[in-house]
Amino acid sequence: MADVVWVYAEIVDDKITATTLEMLAKAAEAGKAEAILLGPAPADAAQTLAKHGASKIYHCADPVYREYLTLPAAETVAGLIQKHQPAVLLCASSYAGRDLVANLSARLDCGAISDVGDFQLKDGSVEATIPALGASYQNTSTLVSPGTKLLLVRPKSFEPKVNEQPVVVEEVAAASDETLRKVHVKERVVVKREGPQLEGAKMVVAGGRGLKGEENFAMLKDLAELLGGAVGASRAAVDAGWVPYAMQIGQTGKTVSLRHLRRRAASLRHENLQDHHLDQQRSRSADLSILRLRRRRRRLQSDPPAHRRIEEAQRRVILSPKLVTHPFSLLSNYFVGSDQNVGRNRHADLLRGLQADHELQLYGTFHRYFTRLTPL
Amino acid sequence: MNIVVCGKIIPASTVTIELDPNTKRMVRKGVTHELDPAAASAVEEGLRLSEKHGGAVTLVTMGISEVTIGIRNALAMGVASAVHILDDAVAGSDTLGTAKLLAAAIKKQPFDLVLCATESSDSYSGIVHGQLAQLLGIPALTFAKEVTADGGRISIHRQSENGYDVVESTLPALVAVSSGINEPRYPQLKGIMAAKKKEIKVYTAADLGLAADQVGEKGAREKVLTIGRPPKREAGKVVTDEGEGGKQIADFLAEIKVI
Ligand SMILES: Cc1cc2nc3c(=O)[nH]c(=O)nc-3n(C[C@H](O)[C@H](O)[C@H](O)COP(=O)(O)OP(=O)(O)OC[C@H]3O[C@@H](n4cnc5c(N)ncnc54)[C@H](O)[C@@H]3O)c2cc1C
Ligand SMILES: Cc1cc2nc3c(=O)[nH]c(=O)nc-3n(C[C@H](O)[C@H](O)[C@H](O)COP(=O)(O)OP(=O)(O)OC[C@H]3O[C@@H](n4cnc5c(N)ncnc54)[C@H](O)[C@@H]3O)c2cc1C
């Protein structure tokens, strides 16, 4: 059907994943959104999908989909595609999603587009936007084979939307063929991570190769704790074995987005202008600093803990950090250690200055470029 | 255990990859190539498994003549022989076309295990292995950060959102390894000398029984419509430390309301 867009719903940690809901928002915008939900799911799963735009759900709760990789799901989805011929099937660019789309594209001989950041659907044909070569290019692609188009969607490409639909749930038969039970998931090992997780974190403090070693990630943990955020890492740091994969940000790791940060900055500007009626002065930098001071003062009165957090962060934030714009990563601000060019003497100067200004105590120098400070 | 490693040979990391506005493909001709570091990990894993369980490792690759240097590298690491799919007719193959060609080349020899990398470092679609497994009629075990073989079985630690899954299958099977699974060995002089005598079989699409309209640009399901530069991203803020770097960052964070 020319305007039906299917979303393959994924469950991780007994929850519908965020990317599933993001894809539903886009599916509902592009056409008629429907979802496929296979394997054991939380009780409110169908409700959640409907709430986010799914008007129909193809459902089967059989555990075969959880216990065996790819093949049972591919068999069921291929059957559904052949029967209903949706215009598009969206799968998350996740572990399960990539395997499923790869299998289906070969099975149905239709190809697929990876790494899709956005797409348009017109008369049954798609035009997908793909950030390529580390996002240095932005290409558009289409699939020329007739029938359902398979797209692998990057997480965080769309905003999930509440868009309640009357929903029809259609039960489908489980893939029961013995030959599909080939790749057995024997055990799921959860690697314990300390502190808040990247998923859903409001703020991420990330480090990479510039940190030079595992031990220096402790600094980021301190900072993240103060800021109420989570620690992330570049692939270089993960590959070096300094931190677990679960902390990786980027194309093959977790996607983080600066969107809400920017929006916050924008709304902040807006708020300031409204609150202080400083429109006419806004272009002059001196006035801007007044603006900031005022806001601070106001905040001090209204929100003492927030103010204390700022002060605390000012004291304990890493000495001479550098915000590096990383061309590859989706996260453009990396907190790394001090600049490489800072020699020992300069470092000592900086330290003395900071100690005097902020009554800070030198806690310990565990790297030429990194020094941890704690308040006296 | 006979192992086939599918390894891509790509523009060297020192090369800035450009897209050709006419073909809308990467510029590969005349560019220095190297064995994809991700493929080197697959080669290394193959060599380790064969050292433990016996059997030969064969490299299968598809690419232009510039890729020979990377084939030699894999041979010098210890791979016994190589298969090179080289044919102007395969230029413009998309992922599925590539998988069809690789599958046909793999079928030409007996194999128990096919090793791939989770994704290539230049185009990183991350789906060729899944397509390949389906075309070969064998199961795919992907995102492996650890691989063990035992008799006719293969078991991996598969990366998951919150740790890893222990996943198992019988052979023959395909395993796609994650980057960082191992530290690929450097070829030694002895290996480099030995590599010169090792065989590189060259196949065209016709040799593999694939018609011209099934592969290359004609067979491609995916068509690139436009290539362009993305909209400019706001520049990141660089704090140059003049003794107050920490304070400035804290101020900046306060300003954008994250603290
Ligand atoms: C298919 C594919 C997928 C990938 N997926 C991901 C992914 O998901 N996530 C990811 O992160 N990467 C990914 N990468 C890798 C990515 O291309 C980069 O190689 C990686 O992100 C670099 O990590 P880095 O910034 O930590 O290291 P580097 O590039 O080495 O950067 C280190 C930075 O730290 C600075 N520095 C060093 N020492 C100091 C110091 N003392 N003080 C201040 N600054 C210092 C350096 O000047 C440099 O800017 C992928 C690559 C491929 C091919
Ligand atoms: C319309 C179109 C035209 C294209 N034309 C060309 C072209 O002319 N030349 C070209 O090189 N690319 C071309 N490409 C890119 C093409 O998609 C990829 O080169 C190829 O299909 C593999 O994709 P990938 O590297 O993203 O594989 P991934 O799915 O990321 O690869 C996964 C794994 O599969 C194996 N593998 C993948 N490719 C090879 C290979 N070539 N040899 C051995 N093992 C491999 C490796 O183990 C690899 O790690 C074109 C793409 C499109 C859409």
XYZ file of N, CA, C and O in Angstrom, chain A residues 37-208:
688
model
N 5.409 -6.114 16.400
C 5.898 -6.343 17.753
C 6.036 -7.847 17.969
O 5.043 -8.560 18.115
N 7.279 -8.310 17.977
C 7.515 -9.746 18.103
C 8.272 -10.072 19.378
O 9.198 -9.365 19.754
N 7.874 -11.155 20.014
C 8.563 -11.610 21.217
C 7.897 -11.068 22.469
O 7.028 -10.200 22.394
N 8.347 -11.599 23.624
C 7.754 -11.156 24.888
C 7.934 -9.643 25.050
O 9.004 -9.117 24.763
N 6.863 -8.974 25.481
C 6.907 -7.515 25.609
C 6.209 -7.113 26.900
O 5.394 -7.869 27.433
N 6.528 -5.933 27.414
C 5.820 -5.474 28.611
C 4.318 -5.330 28.333
O 3.915 -5.163 27.183
N 3.525 -5.379 29.396
C 2.065 -5.413 29.254
C 1.523 -4.202 28.498
O 0.551 -4.306 27.747
N 2.165 -3.054 28.684
C 1.614 -1.841 28.065
C 2.246 -1.532 26.705
O 2.112 -0.423 26.187
N 2.943 -2.504 26.123
C 3.687 -2.240 24.882
C 2.775 -1.763 23.748
O 3.057 -0.745 23.101
N 1.681 -2.487 23.533
C 0.787 -2.120 22.432
C 0.217 -0.726 22.664
O 0.116 0.090 21.731
N -0.113 -0.463 23.912
C -0.657 0.846 24.286
C 0.358 1.969 23.993
O 0.010 3.013 23.446
N 1.601 1.699 24.346
C 2.657 2.692 24.093
C 2.801 2.953 22.596
O 2.939 4.098 22.160
N 2.770 1.892 21.805
C 2.913 2.055 20.356
C 1.743 2.856 19.791
O 1.931 3.757 18.961
N 0.532 2.538 20.271
C -0.655 3.246 19.789
C -0.595 4.716 20.179
O -0.929 5.610 19.398
N -0.114 4.944 21.378
C -0.033 6.317 21.875
C 0.930 7.157 21.030
O 0.799 8.373 20.929
N 1.886 6.489 20.422
C 2.875 7.221 19.626
C 2.613 7.145 18.131
O 3.498 7.423 17.330
N 1.426 6.719 17.750
C 1.071 6.861 16.338
C 0.721 5.595 15.586
O 0.309 5.673 14.426
N 0.892 4.408 16.201
C 0.604 3.172 15.466
C -0.905 2.931 15.411
O -1.570 2.904 16.445
N -1.427 2.746 14.199
C -2.863 2.497 14.091
C -3.150 0.997 13.968
O -4.277 0.553 14.080
N -2.091 0.238 13.728
C -2.255 -1.210 13.680
C -0.976 -1.861 14.195
O 0.125 -1.341 13.969
N -1.146 -2.978 14.898
C 0.034 -3.674 15.395
C -0.058 -5.147 15.019
O -1.055 -5.813 15.319
N 0.962 -5.633 14.350
C 1.076 -7.067 14.090
C 1.858 -7.647 15.254
O 2.994 -7.240 15.502
N 1.250 -8.578 15.945
C 1.808 -8.968 17.238
C 1.953 -10.476 17.385
O 1.065 -11.237 16.990
N 3.063 -10.896 17.966
C 3.217 -12.292 18.366
C 4.163 -12.324 19.565
O 5.288 -11.825 19.479
N 3.688 -12.889 20.681
C 4.471 -12.839 21.918
C 5.379 -14.055 22.094
O 6.048 -14.187 23.114
N 5.470 -14.898 21.104
C 6.241 -16.132 21.254
C 7.712 -15.852 21.630
O 8.359 -15.004 21.005
N 8.244 -16.582 22.618
C 9.645 -16.331 23.029
C 10.692 -16.723 21.979
O 11.855 -16.373 22.133
N 10.278 -17.416 20.926
C 11.268 -17.815 19.910
C 12.023 -16.602 19.366
O 13.212 -16.676 19.043
N 11.344 -15.453 19.335
C 11.971 -14.244 18.781
C 13.047 -13.683 19.699
O 13.903 -12.937 19.265
N 12.949 -14.012 20.977
C 13.964 -13.522 21.901
C 15.100 -14.532 22.043
O 16.248 -14.167 22.232
N 14.745 -15.792 21.922
C 15.738 -16.826 22.194
C 16.610 -17.170 20.989
O 17.668 -17.760 21.151
N 16.148 -16.836 19.811
C 16.924 -17.148 18.609
C 17.117 -15.888 17.772
O 16.157 -15.167 17.491
N 18.348 -15.646 17.360
C 18.654 -14.431 16.605
C 18.042 -14.440 15.204
O 18.067 -15.465 14.522
N 17.590 -13.306 14.800
C 17.273 -12.918 13.413
C 16.339 -13.817 12.614
O 15.359 -13.337 12.058
N 16.653 -15.117 12.505
C 15.941 -15.943 11.534
C 14.428 -16.034 11.776
O 13.649 -15.844 10.820
N 13.962 -16.293 13.005
C 12.503 -16.338 13.190
C 11.843 -14.997 12.852
O 10.812 -14.960 12.162
N 12.448 -13.900 13.289
C 11.867 -12.578 13.010
C 11.850 -12.315 11.506
O 10.852 -11.832 10.956
N 12.952 -12.670 10.817
C 13.027 -12.422 9.376
C 11.949 -13.218 8.642
O 11.310 -12.706 7.714
N 11.732 -14.452 9.078
C 10.722 -15.297 8.445
C 9.325 -14.663 8.597
O 8.572 -14.535 7.626
N 9.011 -14.249 9.805
C 7.688 -13.673 10.061
C 7.507 -12.350 9.319
O 6.489 -12.125 8.660
N 8.510 -11.475 9.410
C 8.385 -10.165 8.774
C 8.321 -10.305 7.254
O 7.518 -9.641 6.587
N 9.126 -11.208 6.698
C 9.095 -11.411 5.242
C 7.698 -11.861 4.813
O 7.157 -11.382 3.803
N 7.097 -12.756 5.594
C 5.749 -13.229 5.291
C 4.743 -12.090 5.335
O 3.888 -11.953 4.442
N 4.876 -11.247 6.351
C 3.952 -10.114 6.496
C 4.126 -9.120 5.349
O 3.157 -8.576 4.823
N 5.363 -8.881 4.956
C 5.630 -7.942 3.853
C 4.990 -8.463 2.574
O 4.325 -7.720 1.839
N 5.191 -9.749 2.317
C 4.624 -10.308 1.082
C 3.108 -10.228 1.070
O 2.497 -9.989 0.036
N 2.514 -10.390 2.243
C 1.055 -10.373 2.318
C 0.490 -8.947 2.223
O -0.482 -8.704 1.526
N 1.126 -8.000 2.927
C 0.505 -6.670 3.056
C 1.162 -5.584 2.214
O 0.601 -4.500 2.074
N 2.383 -5.838 1.731
C 3.075 -4.882 0.861
C 3.070 -3.435 1.362
O 2.611 -2.535 0.648
N 3.593 -3.191 2.565
C 3.685 -1.793 2.987
C 4.679 -1.051 2.094
O 5.506 -1.689 1.445
N 4.582 0.291 2.082
C 5.515 1.061 1.249
C 6.923 0.989 1.814
O 7.899 0.872 1.077
N 7.010 1.075 3.145
C 8.321 1.172 3.786
C 8.335 0.329 5.050
O 7.324 0.235 5.746
N 9.493 -0.275 5.351
C 9.711 -0.850 6.679
C 10.892 -0.116 7.304
O 11.982 -0.089 6.731
N 10.641 0.455 8.468
C 11.710 1.145 9.197
C 12.212 0.252 10.321
O 11.421 -0.262 11.108
N 13.529 0.079 10.384
C 14.127 -0.633 11.510
C 15.209 0.267 12.088
O 15.863 1.000 11.353
N 15.400 0.161 13.389
C 16.444 0.970 14.016
C 17.805 0.430 13.610
O 17.977 -0.769 13.430
N 18.765 1.317 13.486
C 20.126 0.892 13.213
C 20.734 0.382 14.516
O 21.670 0.945 15.052
N 20.152 -0.700 15.024
C 20.577 -1.297 16.295
C 21.131 -2.676 15.977
O 21.201 -3.063 14.816
N 21.485 -3.430 16.988
C 22.008 -4.781 16.737
C 20.963 -5.625 16.004
O 21.216 -6.181 14.945
N 19.781 -5.714 16.600
C 18.742 -6.563 16.012
C 18.270 -5.992 14.681
O 18.056 -6.724 13.717
N 18.131 -4.663 14.616
C 17.605 -4.018 13.417
C 18.497 -4.224 12.209
O 18.026 -4.523 11.111
N 19.788 -4.083 12.407
C 20.707 -4.235 11.286
C 20.696 -5.662 10.759
O 20.682 -5.898 9.550
N 20.685 -6.624 11.674
C 20.682 -8.023 11.249
C 19.395 -8.367 10.505
O 19.412 -9.093 9.516
N 18.288 -7.842 11.005
C 17.002 -8.155 10.380
C 16.929 -7.583 8.961
O 16.551 -8.275 8.016
N 17.300 -6.328 8.817
C 17.234 -5.687 7.500
C 18.198 -6.350 6.516
O 17.859 -6.577 5.356
N 19.392 -6.700 6.990
C 20.354 -7.369 6.109
C 19.749 -8.661 5.574
O 19.772 -8.934 4.373
N 19.179 -9.429 6.477
C 18.596 -10.705 6.071
C 17.437 -10.500 5.095
O 17.372 -11.136 4.050
N 16.539 -9.577 5.439
C 15.360 -9.346 4.591
C 15.755 -8.848 3.201
O 15.162 -9.238 2.198
N 16.753 -7.980 3.153
C 17.123 -7.390 1.862
C 17.650 -8.452 0.908
O 17.461 -8.360 -0.298
N 18.325 -9.472 1.468
C 18.818 -10.562 0.617
C 17.677 -11.524 0.283
O 17.521 -11.955 -0.851
N 16.878 -11.835 1.287
C 15.757 -12.758 1.119
C 14.773 -12.254 0.065
O 14.308 -12.993 -0.785
N 14.456 -10.959 0.136
C 13.466 -10.385 -0.777
C 14.131 -9.787 -2.025
O 13.466 -9.212 -2.875
N 15.463 -9.880 -2.063
C 16.243 -9.378 -3.195
C 15.930 -7.906 -3.509
O 15.840 -7.519 -4.671
N 15.761 -7.123 -2.446
C 15.306 -5.748 -2.680
C 16.318 -4.684 -2.256
O 16.118 -3.503 -2.493
N 17.419 -5.092 -1.613
C 18.368 -4.085 -1.142
C 17.833 -3.323 0.055
O 16.721 -3.585 0.522
N 18.635 -2.395 0.546
C 18.252 -1.621 1.724
C 19.140 -0.394 1.798
O 20.209 -0.372 1.191
N 18.695 0.608 2.525
C 19.551 1.781 2.746
C 19.898 1.854 4.230
O 19.017 1.797 5.090
N 21.201 1.962 4.517
C 21.686 2.043 5.894
C 21.831 3.487 6.324
O 22.019 4.362 5.486
N 21.808 3.688 7.645
C 22.235 4.961 8.196
C 21.351 6.135 7.771
O 21.841 7.246 7.557
N 20.075 5.881 7.674
C 19.136 6.902 7.206
C 18.854 7.920 8.321
O 18.532 7.551 9.443
N 19.004 9.195 7.975
C 18.745 10.259 8.943
C 17.374 10.885 8.748
O 16.819 11.489 9.662
N 16.823 10.726 7.546
C 15.490 11.261 7.255
C 15.037 10.650 5.931
O 15.861 10.097 5.192
N 13.754 10.721 5.641
C 13.303 10.240 4.338
C 11.977 10.882 3.957
O 11.241 11.377 4.811
N 11.723 10.902 2.659
C 10.436 11.361 2.126
C 9.816 10.197 1.381
O 10.521 9.441 0.718
N 8.504 10.094 1.470
C 7.795 9.030 0.761
C 6.829 9.681 -0.211
O 6.023 10.537 0.173
N 6.968 9.307 -1.502
C 6.062 9.877 -2.493
C 5.672 8.807 -3.495
O 6.539 8.191 -4.101
N 4.397 8.577 -3.624
C 3.877 7.555 -4.545
C 4.621 6.226 -4.414
O 4.981 5.611 -5.408
N 4.875 5.848 -3.197
C 5.501 4.541 -2.977
C 7.004 4.505 -3.165
O 7.634 3.479 -2.959
N 7.607 5.637 -3.568
C 9.068 5.594 -3.659
C 9.666 6.479 -2.567
O 9.054 7.445 -2.127
N 10.869 6.098 -2.122
C 11.480 6.834 -1.013
C 12.685 7.621 -1.475
O 13.384 7.235 -2.417
N 12.905 8.705 -0.792
C 14.150 9.435 -0.963
C 14.715 9.606 0.438
O 14.135 10.292 1.275
N 15.836 8.914 0.677
C 16.402 8.909 2.023
C 17.606 9.832 2.098
O 18.376 9.935 1.148
N 17.748 10.508 3.215
C 18.909 11.368 3.447
C 19.890 10.621 4.344
O 19.508 10.116 5.389
N 21.139 10.569 3.896
C 22.148 9.811 4.639
C 23.361 10.690 4.907
O 23.988 11.169 3.970
N 23.685 10.887 6.168
C 24.941 11.572 6.442
C 26.074 10.589 6.153
O 26.104 9.512 6.748
N 26.942 10.913 5.202
C 27.986 9.960 4.807
C 29.373 10.462 5.169
O 29.565 11.636 5.441
N 30.324 9.561 5.156
C 31.726 9.862 5.442
C 31.866 10.716 6.696
O 32.374 11.834 6.662
N 31.391 10.169 7.799
C 31.488 10.883 9.055
C 30.757 12.201 9.004
O 31.211 13.199 9.529
N 29.620 12.205 8.324
C 28.752 13.379 8.217
C 29.395 14.555 7.485
O 28.936 15.680 7.569
N 30.487 14.278 6.735
C 31.065 15.368 5.952
C 30.281 15.550 4.647
O 30.431 16.552 3.967
N 29.498 14.555 4.307
C 28.599 14.662 3.162
C 27.182 14.376 3.621
O 26.964 13.674 4.609
N 26.236 14.896 2.880
C 24.852 14.518 3.121
C 24.267 14.099 1.775
O 24.098 14.928 0.890
N 24.025 12.817 1.633
C 23.582 12.294 0.351
C 22.108 11.920 0.391
O 21.549 11.705 1.456
N 21.513 11.825 -0.784
C 20.179 11.248 -0.838
C 20.226 10.025 -1.750
O 20.957 9.997 -2.733
N 19.460 9.026 -1.368
C 19.450 7.752 -2.082
C 18.026 7.268 -2.216
O 17.162 7.619 -1.409
N 17.826 6.391 -3.201
C 16.524 5.746 -3.317
C 16.731 4.263 -3.575
O 17.854 3.820 -3.845
N 15.658 3.495 -3.449
C 15.716 2.071 -3.781
C 14.869 1.847 -5.017
O 13.703 2.247 -5.058
N 15.471 1.220 -6.035
C 14.774 1.118 -7.315
C 13.989 -0.187 -7.483
O 13.187 -0.316 -8.399
N 14.224 -1.144 -6.573
C 13.465 -2.392 -6.717
C 12.008 -2.134 -6.327
O 11.731 -1.336 -5.450
N 11.067 -2.822 -7.002
C 9.665 -2.607 -6.660
C 9.375 -3.192 -5.275
O 10.146 -3.980 -4.763
N 8.257 -2.775 -4.689
C 7.867 -3.365 -3.405
C 8.360 -2.561 -2.221
O 8.809 -1.426 -2.354
N 8.283 -3.196 -1.063
C 8.587 -2.527 0.209
C 10.048 -2.072 0.271
O 10.955 -2.811 -0.089
N 10.247 -0.847 0.731
C 11.594 -0.295 0.862
C 12.083 -0.482 2.297
O 11.372 -0.134 3.241
N 13.282 -1.012 2.433
C 13.833 -1.265 3.765
C 14.815 -0.164 4.152
O 15.786 0.073 3.448
N 14.543 0.481 5.259
C 15.419 1.563 5.714
C 15.910 1.296 7.136
O 15.128 0.948 8.013
N 17.221 1.491 7.330
C 17.800 1.405 8.671
C 17.991 2.824 9.184
O 18.743 3.603 8.596
N 17.333 3.131 10.273
C 17.253 4.515 10.726
C 18.188 4.767 11.900
O 18.232 3.997 12.862
N 18.935 5.848 11.799
C 19.813 6.245 12.908
C 18.979 6.674 14.103
O 17.997 7.398 13.942
N 19.402 6.271 15.306
C 18.691 6.740 16.502
C 18.728 8.266 16.572
O 19.628 8.894 16.023
N 17.776 8.838 17.245
C 17.688 10.281 17.497
C 17.496 11.094 16.220
O 17.822 12.281 16.187
N 17.012 10.475 15.165
C 16.779 11.236 13.944
C 15.482 12.022 14.020
O 15.319 13.036 13.358
N 14.545 11.516 14.793
C 13.239 12.181 14.890
C 12.857 12.346 16.356
O 13.360 11.649 17.222
N 11.956 13.274 16.573
C 11.431 13.476 17.928
C 10.206 12.597 18.111
O 9.292 12.637 17.285
N 10.155 11.812 19.177
C 8.929 11.047 19.403
C 7.766 11.996 19.699
O 7.981 13.074 20.257
N 6.569 11.597 19.276
C 5.413 12.466 19.497
C 4.265 11.660 20.062
O 4.044 10.530 19.638
N 3.525 12.228 20.966
C 2.298 11.576 21.420
C 1.226 11.877 20.381
O 1.009 13.019 20.009
N 0.624 10.813 19.880
C -0.250 10.947 18.721
C -1.203 9.749 18.753
O -1.121 8.834 17.963
N -2.052 9.766 19.795
C -2.887 8.601 20.106
C -3.760 8.177 18.927
O -4.399 9.002 18.284
N -3.743 6.882 18.636
C -4.532 6.339 17.530
C -5.439 5.231 18.049
O -5.033 4.481 18.921
N -6.648 5.117 17.475
C -7.405 3.899 17.750
C -6.632 2.751 17.099
O -6.209 2.883 15.950
N -6.408 1.688 17.850
C -5.483 0.693 17.327
C -6.138 -0.681 17.139
O -7.003 -1.070 17.909
N -5.719 -1.353 16.099
C -6.142 -2.730 15.859
C -4.920 -3.608 16.075
O -3.859 -3.345 15.509
N -5.074 -4.624 16.927
C -3.953 -5.542 17.114
C -4.268 -6.841 16.390
O -5.279 -7.476 16.654
N -3.408 -7.187 15.457
C -3.612 -8.440 14.731
C -2.577 -9.462 15.186
O -1.372 -9.231 15.079
N -3.058 -10.577 15.710
C -2.126 -11.616 16.169
C -1.609 -12.378 14.949
O -2.369 -12.726 14.053
N -0.304 -12.606 14.914
C 0.244 -13.393 13.809
C 0.843 -14.686 14.370
O 1.230 -14.750 15.541
N 0.904 -15.696 13.528
C 1.407 -16.997 13.977
C 2.916 -16.928 14.171
O 3.618 -16.251 13.424
N 3.403 -17.638 15.174
C 4.839 -17.654 15.445
C 5.576 -18.451 14.370
O 5.034 -19.395 13.802
N 6.804 -18.030 14.100
C 7.654 -18.794 13.180
C 8.035 -20.082 13.902
O 8.720 -20.046 14.918
N 7.559 -21.187 13.387
C 7.722 -22.417 14.172
C 8.706 -23.407 13.549
O 9.089 -24.385 14.172
N 9.162 -23.131 12.345
C 10.049 -24.064 11.668
C 11.335 -24.292 12.474
O 12.000 -23.341 12.894
N 11.653 -25.544 12.676
C 12.821 -25.924 13.480
C 14.119 -25.329 12.904
O 15.027 -24.951 13.651
N 14.195 -25.223 11.563
C 15.435 -24.743 10.938
C 15.707 -23.260 11.237
O 16.797 -22.757 10.957
N 14.707 -22.562 11.782
C 14.919 -21.150 12.114
C 15.582 -20.992 13.489
O 16.050 -19.924 13.844
N 15.597 -22.102 14.224
C 16.192 -22.044 15.573
C 17.667 -22.395 15.479
O 18.124 -23.408 16.000
N 18.403 -21.560 14.801
C 19.807 -21.881 14.549
C 20.765 -21.152 15.470
O 21.749 -21.695 15.914
N 20.471 -19.878 15.707
C 21.418 -19.098 16.502
C 20.793 -18.828 17.867
O 19.910 -17.992 18.023
N 21.271 -19.580 18.822
C 20.646 -19.585 20.139
C 21.270 -18.543 21.066
O 22.490 -18.506 21.225
N 20.425 -17.705 21.654
C 20.912 -16.757 22.662
C 20.883 -17.488 23.993
O 19.833 -17.677 24.598
N 22.053 -17.954 24.434
C 22.106 -18.807 25.621
C 22.029 -18.025 26.918
O 21.530 -18.495 27.929
N 22.586 -16.830 26.876
C 22.684 -16.085 28.127
C 22.769 -14.604 27.804
O 23.367 -14.226 26.798
N 22.159 -13.789 28.648
C 22.302 -12.345 28.488
C 23.065 -11.811 29.692
O 22.599 -11.932 30.819
N 24.217 -11.280 29.427
C 25.046 -10.796 30.527
C 24.945 -9.280 30.584
O 25.219 -8.593 29.603
N 24.497 -8.788 31.727
C 24.418 -7.342 31.906
C 25.695 -6.885 32.594
O 26.043 -7.379 33.654
N 26.424 -6.001 31.930
C 27.650 -5.484 32.522
C 27.286 -4.266 33.349
O 26.733 -3.299 32.827
N 27.569 -4.370 34.627
C 27.181 -3.282 35.528
C 27.941 -2.014 35.200
O 29.140 -2.020 34.984
N 27.200 -0.934 35.119
C 27.841 0.354 34.892
C 27.513 1.237 36.074
O 26.404 1.205 36.580
N 28.503 1.992 36.478
C 28.253 2.889 37.601
C 27.707 4.206 37.086
O 27.959 4.585 35.954
N 26.992 4.868 37.955
C 26.520 6.210 37.618
C 25.396 6.176 36.614
O 24.969 5.113 36.161
N 24.911 7.352 36.230
C 23.792 7.405 35.297
C 24.200 6.892 33.915
O 25.356 6.953 33.539
N 23.241 6.351 33.201
C 23.501 5.776 31.892
C 23.385 6.848 30.819
O 22.700 7.851 30.986
N 24.048 6.578 29.707
C 23.991 7.527 28.599
C 22.573 7.701 28.069
O 22.152 8.796 27.730
N 21.868 6.566 28.011
C 20.518 6.629 27.476
C 19.697 7.561 28.357
O 19.580 7.341 29.547
N 19.148 8.556 27.751
C 18.266 9.439 28.490
C 18.999 10.466 29.346
O 18.372 11.246 30.044
N 20.330 10.461 29.310
C 21.059 11.446 30.110
C 20.821 12.842 29.537
O 20.788 13.022 28.327
N 20.662 13.804 30.411
C 20.425 15.178 29.953
C 21.720 15.832 29.542
O 21.759 16.793 28.809
N 22.797 15.299 30.083
C 24.088 15.958 29.879
C 25.138 14.863 29.817
O 25.090 13.915 30.588
N 26.026 14.977 28.883
C 27.055 13.951 28.749
C 28.429 14.607 28.806
O 28.689 15.595 28.131
N 29.272 14.080 29.648
C 30.651 14.526 29.680
C 31.459 13.417 29.035
O 31.484 12.290 29.519
N 32.051 13.724 27.900
C 32.692 12.652 27.144
C 34.185 12.866 27.038
O 34.668 13.993 27.011
N 34.904 11.773 26.990
C 36.358 11.835 26.834
C 36.813 10.884 25.758
O 36.101 9.958 25.388
N 38.013 11.135 25.264
C 38.554 10.263 24.216
C 40.014 9.988 24.435
O 40.504 9.993 25.566
